[in-house]
Amino acid sequence: MFADYLSQEQTIAAAISTTIDIQASPHAVWDVLTDFAAYRDWNPFMNRIEGVPEVGTKLVVHMSPPGGRGMTFKPTVLAATPGRELRWLGTLGVRGLFDGEHSFVLTANADGTTHLSHCERFTGVLVALFKSTLNNSHAGFEAFNSALKQRVETAHLPR
């Protein structure tokens, strides 16, 4: 496979890393984060996700980065630990061209709130070509975080 021939030096990497604290438990955040059917009601960045958050399954993610073109991709879920982590890997064609590992990590704070770390690491020989899209995506991550916080904090979900 093509990716097997790429050395670490030939693979370009970029990352988006954002965080936010949410006034709710990790399980309350998880419930909203994984309620994909409701995304179109509150999510300005990922308008729709089809599928279930289970390891090994494929999702269909419809995304609209601010100032960018809408796109759809089909990542594979790598981790889905309720109240802790949701992570998936999307690729453009074959692995090694343009891969994105997207993660949501939920950490309980001592006061009962949740720290969300929302990141994506991009690798592959085509990363440099998508640099402007990645810059737009950072604003999308921030918008997602703010909207998730508002949705969770106003939902008053019991846990």
Short mmCIF file of C-alpha atoms in Angstrom, two decimals:
data_model
loop_
_atom_site.label_atom_id
_atom_site.label_comp_id
_atom_site.label_asym_id
_atom_site.label_seq_id
_atom_site.Cartn_x
_atom_site.Cartn_y
_atom_site.Cartn_z
CA MET A 1 0.00 0.00 0.00
CA PHE A 2 1.11 3.56 -0.75
CA ALA A 3 1.18 4.61 2.91
CA ASP A 4 3.66 1.84 3.72
CA TYR A 5 6.22 3.49 1.45
CA LEU A 6 6.07 6.86 3.15
CA SER A 7 8.70 7.55 5.74
CA GLN A 8 7.99 9.80 8.73
CA GLU A 9 10.03 12.58 7.08
CA GLN A 10 7.85 12.49 3.95
CA THR A 11 4.59 12.74 5.89
CA ILE A 12 3.52 16.27 6.71
CA ALA A 13 1.48 16.83 9.87
CA ALA A 14 -0.78 19.61 11.10
CA ALA A 15 -3.08 19.82 14.08
CA ILE A 16 -6.05 21.70 15.46
CA SER A 17 -6.37 21.71 19.23
CA THR A 18 -9.14 23.42 21.21
CA THR A 19 -10.48 23.15 24.75
CA ILE A 20 -13.47 24.37 26.73
CA ASP A 21 -14.92 23.80 30.20
CA ILE A 22 -18.59 22.84 30.41
CA GLN A 23 -20.76 23.22 33.51
CA ALA A 24 -22.02 19.62 33.47
CA SER A 25 -20.79 16.10 34.12
CA PRO A 26 -18.84 14.18 31.46
CA HIS A 27 -21.84 11.86 30.98
CA ALA A 28 -24.16 14.81 30.33
CA VAL A 29 -21.68 16.14 27.75
CA TRP A 30 -21.36 12.65 26.23
CA ASP A 31 -25.15 12.37 25.86
CA VAL A 32 -25.29 15.55 23.75
CA LEU A 33 -22.03 14.83 21.89
CA THR A 34 -23.28 11.44 20.72
CA ASP A 35 -26.89 12.43 19.98
CA PHE A 36 -26.07 12.76 16.29
CA ALA A 37 -29.75 13.05 15.28
CA ALA A 38 -29.98 16.40 17.10
CA TYR A 39 -26.84 17.95 15.56
CA ARG A 40 -28.78 19.96 12.97
CA ASP A 41 -30.62 21.68 15.86
CA TRP A 42 -27.51 23.19 17.45
CA ASN A 43 -24.26 22.37 15.67
CA PRO A 44 -22.90 25.11 13.36
CA PHE A 45 -19.87 23.08 12.21
CA MET A 46 -20.88 19.44 11.82
CA ASN A 47 -24.41 19.84 10.53
CA ARG A 48 -25.18 16.14 10.50
CA ILE A 49 -23.62 12.84 11.48
CA GLU A 50 -25.10 9.52 10.43
CA GLY A 51 -24.18 6.29 12.19
CA VAL A 52 -23.57 5.13 15.73
CA PRO A 53 -20.59 5.89 18.00
CA GLU A 54 -19.26 2.33 18.28
CA VAL A 55 -15.70 1.17 17.65
CA GLY A 56 -15.22 -0.13 14.12
CA THR A 57 -18.32 1.49 12.63
CA LYS A 58 -18.30 4.02 9.80
CA LEU A 59 -19.89 7.41 10.27
CA VAL A 60 -21.03 9.84 7.59
CA VAL A 61 -20.06 13.35 8.71
CA HIS A 62 -21.42 16.46 6.96
CA MET A 63 -19.29 19.48 7.81
CA SER A 64 -19.41 23.20 6.98
CA PRO A 65 -16.21 25.01 8.01
CA PRO A 66 -16.68 28.79 8.45
CA GLY A 67 -15.66 30.52 5.23
CA GLY A 68 -15.07 27.15 3.58
CA ARG A 69 -16.86 24.71 1.36
CA GLY A 70 -19.14 22.07 2.86
CA MET A 71 -17.82 18.52 2.75
CA THR A 72 -18.86 14.99 3.60
CA PHE A 73 -16.52 12.25 4.74
CA LYS A 74 -16.82 8.71 6.10
CA PRO A 75 -14.49 8.10 9.05
CA THR A 76 -14.12 4.91 11.08
CA VAL A 77 -14.71 5.11 14.84
CA LEU A 78 -11.50 4.21 16.71
CA ALA A 79 -12.69 4.86 20.30
CA ALA A 80 -16.10 5.35 21.90
CA THR A 81 -15.89 5.27 25.68
CA PRO A 82 -19.03 6.82 27.22
CA GLY A 83 -18.23 9.88 29.29
CA ARG A 84 -14.57 9.81 28.26
CA GLU A 85 -13.62 9.73 24.57
CA LEU A 86 -14.93 9.70 21.02
CA ARG A 87 -12.31 9.38 18.28
CA TRP A 88 -12.44 8.62 14.57
CA LEU A 89 -10.11 8.41 11.58
CA GLY A 90 -10.99 9.75 8.16
CA THR A 91 -8.89 9.33 5.03
CA LEU A 92 -8.88 10.84 1.56
CA GLY A 93 -8.58 7.88 -0.76
CA VAL A 94 -5.79 5.63 0.47
CA ARG A 95 -4.09 6.09 3.84
CA GLY A 96 -1.10 8.37 3.74
CA LEU A 97 -2.48 10.97 1.32
CA PHE A 98 -4.57 13.03 3.76
CA ASP A 99 -5.68 11.44 7.03
CA GLY A 100 -7.45 13.14 9.92
CA GLU A 101 -7.77 11.67 13.41
CA HIS A 102 -10.51 13.61 15.19
CA SER A 103 -10.96 13.34 18.95
CA PHE A 104 -13.19 14.53 21.75
CA VAL A 105 -11.72 13.78 25.20
CA LEU A 106 -13.87 14.48 28.26
CA THR A 107 -12.16 14.90 31.64
CA ALA A 108 -14.04 15.37 34.91
CA ASN A 109 -12.94 18.44 36.84
CA ALA A 110 -12.89 18.35 40.67
CA ASP A 111 -15.93 20.64 40.82
CA GLY A 112 -18.11 18.28 38.75
CA THR A 113 -17.70 20.16 35.48
CA THR A 114 -16.12 18.77 32.32
CA HIS A 115 -12.99 19.76 30.44
CA LEU A 116 -13.40 19.04 26.71
CA SER A 117 -10.30 18.63 24.58
CA HIS A 118 -11.41 18.73 20.93
CA CYS A 119 -8.58 18.03 18.49
CA GLU A 120 -7.68 16.73 15.08
CA ARG A 121 -4.29 15.63 13.80
CA PHE A 122 -3.77 15.61 10.05
CA THR A 123 -1.05 13.60 8.34
CA GLY A 124 -0.20 12.78 4.75
CA VAL A 125 1.57 14.08 1.70
CA LEU A 126 -1.35 16.35 0.74
CA VAL A 127 -1.68 18.20 4.08
CA ALA A 128 0.06 21.33 2.71
CA LEU A 129 -2.54 21.60 -0.08
CA PHE A 130 -5.36 21.77 2.46
CA LYS A 131 -3.75 24.41 4.72
CA SER A 132 -6.41 27.11 4.12
CA THR A 133 -9.21 24.64 4.83
CA LEU A 134 -7.48 23.68 8.07
CA ASN A 135 -7.29 27.34 9.09
CA ASN A 136 -11.06 27.68 8.53
CA SER A 137 -11.63 24.47 10.46
CA HIS A 138 -10.06 25.90 13.63
CA ALA A 139 -12.86 28.48 13.79
CA GLY A 140 -15.33 25.64 13.22
CA PHE A 141 -13.91 23.70 16.17
CA GLU A 142 -14.31 26.77 18.39
CA ALA A 143 -17.89 27.30 17.17
CA PHE A 144 -18.66 23.62 17.81
CA ASN A 145 -17.26 23.84 21.36
CA SER A 146 -19.27 26.96 22.20
CA ALA A 147 -22.48 25.51 20.77
CA LEU A 148 -21.94 22.19 22.60
CA LYS A 149 -21.36 24.06 25.86
CA GLN A 150 -24.54 26.09 25.39
CA ARG A 151 -26.59 23.02 24.42
CA VAL A 152 -25.38 20.95 27.39
CA GLU A 153 -25.66 23.73 29.95
CA THR A 154 -29.20 24.66 28.91
CA ALA A 155 -30.42 21.07 28.57
CA HIS A 156 -30.22 20.32 32.33
CA LEU A 157 -29.63 16.65 31.63
CA PRO A 158 -29.78 14.51 34.78
CA ARG A 159 -26.77 12.37 35.72
#
